[in-house]
XYZ file of C-alpha atoms in Angstrom:
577
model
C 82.245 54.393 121.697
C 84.916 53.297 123.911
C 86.567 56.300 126.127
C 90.365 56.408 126.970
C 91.243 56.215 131.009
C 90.006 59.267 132.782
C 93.090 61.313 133.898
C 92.971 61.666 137.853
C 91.541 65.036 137.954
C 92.762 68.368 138.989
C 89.602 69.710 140.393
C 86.637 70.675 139.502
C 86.101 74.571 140.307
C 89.459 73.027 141.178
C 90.291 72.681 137.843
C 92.984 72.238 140.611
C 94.525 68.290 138.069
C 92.198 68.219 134.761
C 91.219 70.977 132.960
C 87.643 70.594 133.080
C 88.188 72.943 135.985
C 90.884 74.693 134.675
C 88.163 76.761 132.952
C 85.100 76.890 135.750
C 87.321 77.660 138.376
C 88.324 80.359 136.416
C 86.105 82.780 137.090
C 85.414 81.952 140.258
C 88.833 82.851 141.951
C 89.353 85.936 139.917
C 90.900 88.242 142.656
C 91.234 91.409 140.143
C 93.215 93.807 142.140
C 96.263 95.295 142.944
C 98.831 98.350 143.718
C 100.663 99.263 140.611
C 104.059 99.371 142.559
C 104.980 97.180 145.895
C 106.335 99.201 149.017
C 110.032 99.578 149.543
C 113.202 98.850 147.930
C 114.666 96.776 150.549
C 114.899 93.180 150.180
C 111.651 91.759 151.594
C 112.732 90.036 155.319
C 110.561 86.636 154.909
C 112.705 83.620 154.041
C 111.564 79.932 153.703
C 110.863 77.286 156.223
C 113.020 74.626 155.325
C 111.778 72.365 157.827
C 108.026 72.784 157.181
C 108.817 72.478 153.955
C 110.691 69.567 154.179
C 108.135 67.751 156.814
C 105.356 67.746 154.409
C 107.740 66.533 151.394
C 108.650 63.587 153.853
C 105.374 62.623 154.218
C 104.324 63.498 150.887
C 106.581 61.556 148.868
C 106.330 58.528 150.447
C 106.040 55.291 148.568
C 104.173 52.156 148.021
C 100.371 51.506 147.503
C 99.918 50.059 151.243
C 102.058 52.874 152.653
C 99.984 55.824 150.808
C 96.756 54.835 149.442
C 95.308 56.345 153.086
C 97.460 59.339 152.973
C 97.886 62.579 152.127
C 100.472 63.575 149.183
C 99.623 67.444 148.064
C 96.708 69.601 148.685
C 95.303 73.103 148.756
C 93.404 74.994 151.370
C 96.678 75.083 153.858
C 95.142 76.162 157.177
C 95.966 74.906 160.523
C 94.635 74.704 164.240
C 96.436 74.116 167.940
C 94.417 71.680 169.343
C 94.158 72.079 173.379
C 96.613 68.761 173.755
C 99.287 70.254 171.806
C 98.635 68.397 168.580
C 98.167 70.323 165.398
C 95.103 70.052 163.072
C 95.682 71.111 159.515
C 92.764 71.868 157.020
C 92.948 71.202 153.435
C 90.944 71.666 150.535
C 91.352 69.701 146.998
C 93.218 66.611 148.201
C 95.231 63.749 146.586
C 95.671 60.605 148.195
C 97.987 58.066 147.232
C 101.630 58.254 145.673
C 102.713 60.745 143.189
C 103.755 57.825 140.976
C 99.890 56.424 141.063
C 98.090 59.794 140.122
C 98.544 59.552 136.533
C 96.418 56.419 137.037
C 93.267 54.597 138.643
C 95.229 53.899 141.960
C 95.047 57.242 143.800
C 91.763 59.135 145.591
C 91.046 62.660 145.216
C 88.962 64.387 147.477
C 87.857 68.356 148.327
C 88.746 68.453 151.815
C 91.221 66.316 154.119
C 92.854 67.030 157.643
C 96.402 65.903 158.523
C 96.947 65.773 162.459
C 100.483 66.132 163.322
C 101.758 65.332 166.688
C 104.946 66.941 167.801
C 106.148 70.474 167.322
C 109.180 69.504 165.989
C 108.452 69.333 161.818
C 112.077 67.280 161.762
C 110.524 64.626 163.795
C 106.574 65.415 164.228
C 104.203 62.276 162.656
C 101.551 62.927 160.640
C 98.123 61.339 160.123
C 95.133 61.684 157.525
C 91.924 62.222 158.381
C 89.311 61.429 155.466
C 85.807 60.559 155.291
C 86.815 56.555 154.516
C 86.552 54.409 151.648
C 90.626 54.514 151.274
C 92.605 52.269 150.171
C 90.198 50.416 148.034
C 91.834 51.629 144.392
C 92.207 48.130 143.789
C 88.949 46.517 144.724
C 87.312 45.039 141.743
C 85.165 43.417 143.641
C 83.449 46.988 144.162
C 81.503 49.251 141.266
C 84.197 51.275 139.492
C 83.117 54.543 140.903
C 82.691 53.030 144.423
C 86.481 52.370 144.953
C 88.046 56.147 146.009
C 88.049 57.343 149.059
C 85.312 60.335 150.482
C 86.144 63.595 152.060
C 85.614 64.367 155.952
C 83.598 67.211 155.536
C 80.488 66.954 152.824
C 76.889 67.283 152.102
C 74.192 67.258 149.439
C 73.775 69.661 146.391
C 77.786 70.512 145.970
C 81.333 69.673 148.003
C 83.368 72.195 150.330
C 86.693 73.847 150.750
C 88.158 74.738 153.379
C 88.518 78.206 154.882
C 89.679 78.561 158.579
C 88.776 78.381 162.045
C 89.139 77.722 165.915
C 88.657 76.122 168.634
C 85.874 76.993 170.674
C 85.617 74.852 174.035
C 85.473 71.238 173.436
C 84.961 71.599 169.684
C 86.843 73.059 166.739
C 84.537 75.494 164.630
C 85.375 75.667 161.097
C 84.711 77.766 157.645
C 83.903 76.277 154.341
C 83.294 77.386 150.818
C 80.259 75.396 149.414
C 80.820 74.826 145.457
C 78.506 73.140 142.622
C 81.575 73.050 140.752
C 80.965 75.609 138.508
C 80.194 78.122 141.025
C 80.577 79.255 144.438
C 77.085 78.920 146.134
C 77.552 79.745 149.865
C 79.494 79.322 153.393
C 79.222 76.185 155.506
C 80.017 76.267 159.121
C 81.078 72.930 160.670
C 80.583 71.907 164.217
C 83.486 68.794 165.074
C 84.323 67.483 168.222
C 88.390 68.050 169.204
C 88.045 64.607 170.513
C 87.416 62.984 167.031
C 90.763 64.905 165.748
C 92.497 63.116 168.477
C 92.845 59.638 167.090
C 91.124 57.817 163.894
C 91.705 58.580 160.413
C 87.630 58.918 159.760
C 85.467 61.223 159.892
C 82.089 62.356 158.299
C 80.581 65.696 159.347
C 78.027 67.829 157.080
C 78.225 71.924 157.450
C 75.368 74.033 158.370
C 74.907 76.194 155.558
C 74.721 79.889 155.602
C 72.121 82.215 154.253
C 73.663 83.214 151.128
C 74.094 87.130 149.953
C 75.478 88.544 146.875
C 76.876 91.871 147.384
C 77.412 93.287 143.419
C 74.726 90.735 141.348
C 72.681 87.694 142.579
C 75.271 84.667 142.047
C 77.958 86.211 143.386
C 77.944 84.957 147.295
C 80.060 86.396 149.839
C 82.497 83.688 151.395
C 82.755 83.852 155.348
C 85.540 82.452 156.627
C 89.085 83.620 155.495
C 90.169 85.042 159.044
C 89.063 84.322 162.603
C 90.595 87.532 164.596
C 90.030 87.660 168.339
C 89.906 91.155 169.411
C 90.617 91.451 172.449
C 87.108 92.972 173.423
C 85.195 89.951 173.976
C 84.425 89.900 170.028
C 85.548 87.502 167.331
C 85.699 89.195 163.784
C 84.976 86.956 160.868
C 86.659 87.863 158.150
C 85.115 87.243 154.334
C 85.573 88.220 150.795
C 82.520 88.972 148.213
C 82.767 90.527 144.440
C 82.386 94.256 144.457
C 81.483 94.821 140.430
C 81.558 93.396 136.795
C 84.957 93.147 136.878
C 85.190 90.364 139.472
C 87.102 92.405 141.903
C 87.070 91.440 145.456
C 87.313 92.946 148.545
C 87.002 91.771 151.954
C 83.998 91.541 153.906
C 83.537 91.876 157.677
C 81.342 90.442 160.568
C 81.834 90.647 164.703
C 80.356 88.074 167.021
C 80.586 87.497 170.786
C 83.499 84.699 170.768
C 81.022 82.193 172.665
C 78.533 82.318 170.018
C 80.555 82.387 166.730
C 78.362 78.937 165.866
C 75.312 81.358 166.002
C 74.788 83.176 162.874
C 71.667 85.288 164.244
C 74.752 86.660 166.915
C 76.947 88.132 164.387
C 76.707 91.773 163.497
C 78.053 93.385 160.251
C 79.947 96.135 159.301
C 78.270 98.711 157.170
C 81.002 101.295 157.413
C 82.807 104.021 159.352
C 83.026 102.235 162.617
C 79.183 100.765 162.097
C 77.559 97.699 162.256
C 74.473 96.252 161.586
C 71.707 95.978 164.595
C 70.662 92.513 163.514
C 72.345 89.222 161.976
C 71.662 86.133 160.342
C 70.087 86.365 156.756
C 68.759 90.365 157.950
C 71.883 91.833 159.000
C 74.229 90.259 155.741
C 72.470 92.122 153.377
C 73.182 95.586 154.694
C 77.199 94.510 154.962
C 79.385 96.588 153.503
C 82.736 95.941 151.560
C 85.865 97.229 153.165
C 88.524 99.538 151.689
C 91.586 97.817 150.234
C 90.871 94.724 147.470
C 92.195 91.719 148.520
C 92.992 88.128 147.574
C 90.044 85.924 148.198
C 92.172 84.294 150.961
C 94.156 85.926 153.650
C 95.188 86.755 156.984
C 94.882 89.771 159.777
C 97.003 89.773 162.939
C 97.508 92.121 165.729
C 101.238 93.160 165.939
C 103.247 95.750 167.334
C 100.035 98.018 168.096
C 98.273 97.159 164.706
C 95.959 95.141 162.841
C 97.924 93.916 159.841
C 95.590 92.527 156.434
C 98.506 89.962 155.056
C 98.080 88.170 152.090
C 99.590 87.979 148.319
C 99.360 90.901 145.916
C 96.272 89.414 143.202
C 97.706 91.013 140.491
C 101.611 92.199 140.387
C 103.871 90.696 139.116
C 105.756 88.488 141.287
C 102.633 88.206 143.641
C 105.051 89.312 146.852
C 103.370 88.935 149.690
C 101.944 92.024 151.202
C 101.116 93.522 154.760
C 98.726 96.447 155.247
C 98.646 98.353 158.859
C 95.663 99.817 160.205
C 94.826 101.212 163.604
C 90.753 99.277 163.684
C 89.858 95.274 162.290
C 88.714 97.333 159.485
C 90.921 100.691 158.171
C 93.091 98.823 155.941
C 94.123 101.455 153.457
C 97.080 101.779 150.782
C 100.481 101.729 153.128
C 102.072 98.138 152.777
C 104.478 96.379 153.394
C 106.505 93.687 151.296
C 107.147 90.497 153.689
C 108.352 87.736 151.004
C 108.719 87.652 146.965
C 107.486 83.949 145.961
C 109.807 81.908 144.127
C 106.982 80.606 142.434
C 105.125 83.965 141.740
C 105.907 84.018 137.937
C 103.942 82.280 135.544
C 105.954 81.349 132.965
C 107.321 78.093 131.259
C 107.903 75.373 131.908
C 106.241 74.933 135.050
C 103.780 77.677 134.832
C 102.946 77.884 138.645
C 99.765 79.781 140.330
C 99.604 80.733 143.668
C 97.002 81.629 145.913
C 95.212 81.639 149.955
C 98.448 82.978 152.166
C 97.545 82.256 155.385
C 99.358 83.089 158.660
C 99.867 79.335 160.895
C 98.634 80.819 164.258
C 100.788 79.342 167.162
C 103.923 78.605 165.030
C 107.013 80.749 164.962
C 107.278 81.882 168.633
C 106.887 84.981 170.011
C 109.785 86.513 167.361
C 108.875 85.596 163.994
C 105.327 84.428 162.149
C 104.900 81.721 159.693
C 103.200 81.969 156.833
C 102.189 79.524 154.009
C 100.764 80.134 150.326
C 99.320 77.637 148.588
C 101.191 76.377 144.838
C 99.715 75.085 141.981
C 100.489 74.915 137.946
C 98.365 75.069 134.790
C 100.954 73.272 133.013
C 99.730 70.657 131.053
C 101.106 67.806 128.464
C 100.137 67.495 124.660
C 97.543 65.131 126.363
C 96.311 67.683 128.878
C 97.084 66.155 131.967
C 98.610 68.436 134.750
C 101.803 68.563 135.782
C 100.876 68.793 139.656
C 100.125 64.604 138.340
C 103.768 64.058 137.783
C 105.442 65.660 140.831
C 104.587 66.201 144.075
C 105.656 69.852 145.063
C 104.035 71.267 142.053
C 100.385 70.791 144.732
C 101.798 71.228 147.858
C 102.017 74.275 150.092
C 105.279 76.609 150.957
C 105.737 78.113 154.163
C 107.768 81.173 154.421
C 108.977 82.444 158.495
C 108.433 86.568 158.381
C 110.016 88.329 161.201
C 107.268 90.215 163.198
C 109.642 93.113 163.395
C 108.622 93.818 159.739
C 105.241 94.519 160.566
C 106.521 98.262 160.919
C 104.013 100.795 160.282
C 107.091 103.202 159.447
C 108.202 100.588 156.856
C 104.798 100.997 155.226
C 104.877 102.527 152.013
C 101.728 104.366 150.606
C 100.579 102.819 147.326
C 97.140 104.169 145.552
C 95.327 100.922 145.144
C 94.069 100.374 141.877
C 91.733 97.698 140.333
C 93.058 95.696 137.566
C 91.505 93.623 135.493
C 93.879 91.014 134.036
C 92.208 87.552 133.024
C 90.629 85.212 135.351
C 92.501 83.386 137.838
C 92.248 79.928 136.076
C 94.436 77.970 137.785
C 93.782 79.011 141.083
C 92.707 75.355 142.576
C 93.619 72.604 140.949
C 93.420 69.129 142.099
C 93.356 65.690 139.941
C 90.058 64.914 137.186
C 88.168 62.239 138.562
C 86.832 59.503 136.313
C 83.859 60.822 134.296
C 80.741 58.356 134.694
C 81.212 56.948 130.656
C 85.200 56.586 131.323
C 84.772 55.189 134.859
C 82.131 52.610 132.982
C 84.775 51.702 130.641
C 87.884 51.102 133.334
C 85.169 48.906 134.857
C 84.611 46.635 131.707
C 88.260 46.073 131.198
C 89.627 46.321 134.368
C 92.072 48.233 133.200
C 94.609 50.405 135.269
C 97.325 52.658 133.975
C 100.579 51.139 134.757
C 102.833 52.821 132.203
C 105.649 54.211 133.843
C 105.461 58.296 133.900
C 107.869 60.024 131.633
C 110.579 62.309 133.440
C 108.823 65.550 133.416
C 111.988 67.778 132.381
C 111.625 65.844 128.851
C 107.853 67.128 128.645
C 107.028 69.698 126.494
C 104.495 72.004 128.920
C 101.771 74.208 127.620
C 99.776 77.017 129.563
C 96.298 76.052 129.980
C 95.446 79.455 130.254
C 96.477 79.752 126.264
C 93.466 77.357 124.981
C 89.667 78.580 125.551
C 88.933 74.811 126.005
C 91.837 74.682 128.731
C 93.675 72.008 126.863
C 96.464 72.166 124.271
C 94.628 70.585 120.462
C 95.067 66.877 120.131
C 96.942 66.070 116.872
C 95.945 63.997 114.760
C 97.201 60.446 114.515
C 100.128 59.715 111.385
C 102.391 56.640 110.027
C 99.599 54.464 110.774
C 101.090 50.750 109.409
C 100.378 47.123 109.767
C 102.819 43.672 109.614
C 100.289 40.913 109.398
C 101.574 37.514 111.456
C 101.472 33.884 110.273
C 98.970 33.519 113.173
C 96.419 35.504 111.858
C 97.067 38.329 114.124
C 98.281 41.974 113.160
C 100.499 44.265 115.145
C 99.548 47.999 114.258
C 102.038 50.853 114.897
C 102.260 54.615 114.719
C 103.361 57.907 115.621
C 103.341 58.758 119.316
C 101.445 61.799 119.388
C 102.902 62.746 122.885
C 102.387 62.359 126.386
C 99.293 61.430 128.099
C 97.727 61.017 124.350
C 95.665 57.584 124.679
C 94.360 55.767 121.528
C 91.077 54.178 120.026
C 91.303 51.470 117.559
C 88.471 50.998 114.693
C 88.716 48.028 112.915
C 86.699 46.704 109.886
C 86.224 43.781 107.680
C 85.716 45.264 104.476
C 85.137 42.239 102.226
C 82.357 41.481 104.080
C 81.595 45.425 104.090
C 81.362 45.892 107.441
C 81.064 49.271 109.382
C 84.160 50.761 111.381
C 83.752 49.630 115.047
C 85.834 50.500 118.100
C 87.828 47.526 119.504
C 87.184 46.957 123.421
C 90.740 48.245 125.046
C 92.327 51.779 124.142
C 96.276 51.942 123.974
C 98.279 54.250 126.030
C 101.325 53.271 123.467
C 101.733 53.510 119.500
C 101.227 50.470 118.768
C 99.311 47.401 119.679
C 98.304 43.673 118.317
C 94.837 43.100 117.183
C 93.557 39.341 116.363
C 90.650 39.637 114.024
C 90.696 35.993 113.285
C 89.667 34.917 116.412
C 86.723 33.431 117.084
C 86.261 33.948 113.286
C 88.618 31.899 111.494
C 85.659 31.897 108.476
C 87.175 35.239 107.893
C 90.617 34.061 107.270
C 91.911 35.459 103.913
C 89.287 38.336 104.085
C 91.101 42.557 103.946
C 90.543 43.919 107.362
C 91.166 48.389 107.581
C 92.014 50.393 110.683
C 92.053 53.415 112.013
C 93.517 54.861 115.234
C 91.991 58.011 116.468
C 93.739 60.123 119.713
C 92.109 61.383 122.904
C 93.545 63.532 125.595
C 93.203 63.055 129.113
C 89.406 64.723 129.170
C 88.525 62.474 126.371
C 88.930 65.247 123.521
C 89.629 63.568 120.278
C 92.135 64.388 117.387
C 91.438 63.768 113.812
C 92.010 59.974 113.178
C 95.039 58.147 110.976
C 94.410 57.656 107.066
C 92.757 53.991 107.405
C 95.088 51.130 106.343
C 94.232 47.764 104.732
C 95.311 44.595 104.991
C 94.581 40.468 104.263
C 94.543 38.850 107.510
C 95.700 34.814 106.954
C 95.978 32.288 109.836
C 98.411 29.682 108.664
């Protein structure tokens, strides 16, 4: 049976631009706690970065297939480096490549990890380059295997793919964190070994992690992460910062390790905290298993800085609504208790229609913002999806992009702090939390190859969309209606043009066709239809048919290949003059 054009994918755990993910990733990124109230009544001091903002829309939105099918146009993951020549590595996760006008179709890559380089400190007139694992730009290859035309990610390795986490640079090579997925669950940390000189030019790169030893705190598939802060103490330590599940409920809290800062590539170095002000006496696989959680639950992702004689845990609220971004003092790396801070309320923090936005991983940019101010992204996504279940992070290009918010680091004010009793919630799983664009599925991708086919059609203006949560549907996906007003006009030429009712955006459609005088089955004609209609020629090559009743049917399929119930068949004679 043939299969409608796969929709470019949101991500797998990703379900960061199909839905397939929508649902696995679901449970995966479940932070499941929060305060019940957010500190203060003032108006939170953060405000946005216009010109980060605006830098990575520039480069984002650019146009043309030659200009962007190399390049980065939205992403997740959001965490950056200073490299020792000045030059500025940034680490992404769930990746598209190509123009936002291309990701509804076959011309665009999607990968789970990219790096941008950007030279110049100026965002207003920096220049930016993408660093993937090659393959780009060959979309349009048919000389190559379907499947064999999109582009690879920097960072991989066998038995799953990797986010990224954060990092550092560590003499002449940048050490970096990675979440290691199967795609339908988290499965360990990788730690990554590349040379600052390959960030330094080139746009390719292919390094494979180390994995960790992995350790499930509350269960046994439930790994702890490593990898969502790198804090240099000051006391010849670096403390690696993690998150792990704590119960049933999914709730998170943050885990901690300490490692002399020249060995941080050495997991037998690190030591773990066990509580109080203790730590383990071994590490590698020994010492993990006797770490302890630490106070506070936290968003999977997030960010500790020393400011103004404290250690401040800043990331977004997992629960509240609004998700404001919070800051929590504490006089150790690991006394984070319930004073907090609110630094910024997200535009984006509601989750409502029509645009339905998640956000997740705040992250504080190390190096940027002087010695007055800190800057601070979070990373944006949407489960909004058509009648045809295809995201709307595939029809714009901020809806997968990060923001970036400038905090003053006069409002990390322990006397600003107010004391909220943390308490775990338990609200549904974090669906949406990374989303990224469906790649082809092996049957579909089969199919595009056959025809050669590429979607072309020109994408509707999104404000005329009608949106659905994803979150709403167990399967992720809104139901596919069925397929009405099914009619033919029969042509002097023997050919027959066959319309119906759109069924709505991103909907494609399967033709059956039958002869029934010589009582043939229903069988699906070659080419699906992204439009109502289309022109079918049943005479050809069989002109000893001519006069004989041909029927139809049209049956829908969304974007994962779902299908709707199918039109009442219609019958016709088919006559070549």
């Amino acid at each position: 049976m043939p299969l409608p054009p796969p929709s470019p994918r949101r991500s797998d755990l990703s379900r960061r631009s199909p839905l397939a993910a929508v649902v696995c990733a679901a449970a995966l990124l479940a932070a499941l706690v929060a305060a019940p109230g957010h500190a203060g009544a003032a108006a939170a001091p953060g405000t946005p970065n216009t010109a980060l903002n605006q830098m990575w829309a520039r480069y984002g939105d650019g146009t043309g297939y030659d200009t962007m099918c190399g390049r980065w146009s939205g992403g997740d993951g959001t965490q950056s480096v200073l490299l020792p020549s000045g030059k500025r590595a940034w680490f992404f996760s769930d990746t598209y490549l190509g123009q936002v006008g291309d990701r509804r179709g076959f011309y665009r890559s999607f990968i789970h990890n990219s790096i941008v380089v950007q030279s110049g400190t100026d965002p207003a007139t920096a220049t930016l380059r993408t660093v993937t694992g090659g393959n780009t730009c060959q979309e349009k290859n048919t000389n190559l295997p379907f499947d064999q035309r999109y582009a690879n990610a920097p960072v991989s390795g066998p038995g799953g793919f990797y986010w990224s986490g954060t990092g550092k640079v560590l003499g002449s090579n940048v050490v970096w964190f990675y979440l290691k997925s199967s795609g339908s669950a988290f499965l360990n940390t990788g730690m990554v070994t590349i040379p600052v000189s390959s960030l330094e030019s080139g746009t390719v790169l292919n390094v494979t992690p180390t994995d960790l030893p992995a350790f499930s705190y509350h269960g046994s598939t439930n790994p702890i992460f490593w990898g969502s802060e790198l804090l240099e103490g000051g006391d010849g330590y670096t403390y690696v910062y993690g998150w792990g599940t704590v119960d049933d409920a999914n709730a998170k809290k943050p885990f901690l390790a300490r490692v002399p800062t020249a060995q941080l590539a050495d997991f037998n170095a690190w030591r773990f905290y066990t509580g109080g002000s203790s730590w383990t006496s071994t590490g590698g696989a020994t010492g993990q298993a006797q770490a302890q959680p630490l106070q506070i639950y936290t968003d999977p992702m997030y960010s500790v800085v020393q400011q103004n004689g404290y250690y401040w845990h800043i990331g977004l609220d997992p629960v509240a609504a609004g998700r404001p971004l919070l800051a929590r003092p504490s006089t150790t790396p690991w006394g984070f208790g319930s004073s907090q801070v609110e630094l910024y309320r997200p535009p984006e923090g509601t989750h409502t229609s029509p645009y339905f936005y998640n956000i997740y991983d705040a992250h504080v940019q190390r190096g940027m913002g002087g010695t007055s101010n800190l800057v601070v992204s979070y990373n944006v996504n949407t489960t909004a999806v058509s009648q045809g279940c295809r995201s709307r992070a595939d029809y714009e290009g901020p809806m997968y992009r990060a923001r970036f918010v400038t905090v003053p680091r006069s409002a990390l004010n322990p006397s600003a702090a107010t004391s909220v009793q943390a308490v775990k919630a338990s609200p549904a799983p974090e669906r949406g939390v990374r989303e990224g664009v469906r790649t082809p599925s092996a049957a579909s991708a089969a199919k595009a190859a056959s025809t050669g086919a590429a979607r072309a059609a020109a994408a509707p203006d999104p404000s005329t969309i009608q949106w659905y949560d994803a979150y709403a549907f167990a399967s992720g996906c809104p139901p596919v209606p069925g397929v009405t007003g099914l009619a033919t006009v029969p042509k002097t030429d023997g050919s027959v043009d066959l319309t119906w009712n759109d069924s709505g955006p991103d909907i494609t459609y399967v033709t059956y066709e039958r002869n029934v005088t010589d009582g043939e089955p229903l069988s699906p004609l070659g080419l699906w239809s992204d439009e109502p209609h289309r022109s079918v020629q049943p005479l050809f090559l069989n002109m000893e048919d001519n006069g004989d009743t041909y029927e139809w049917q049209i049956e829908p399929y969304n974007a994962f290949g779902t299908t709707g119930p199918r039109s009442t068949p219609v019958r016709t004679t088919v006559r070549a003059n």
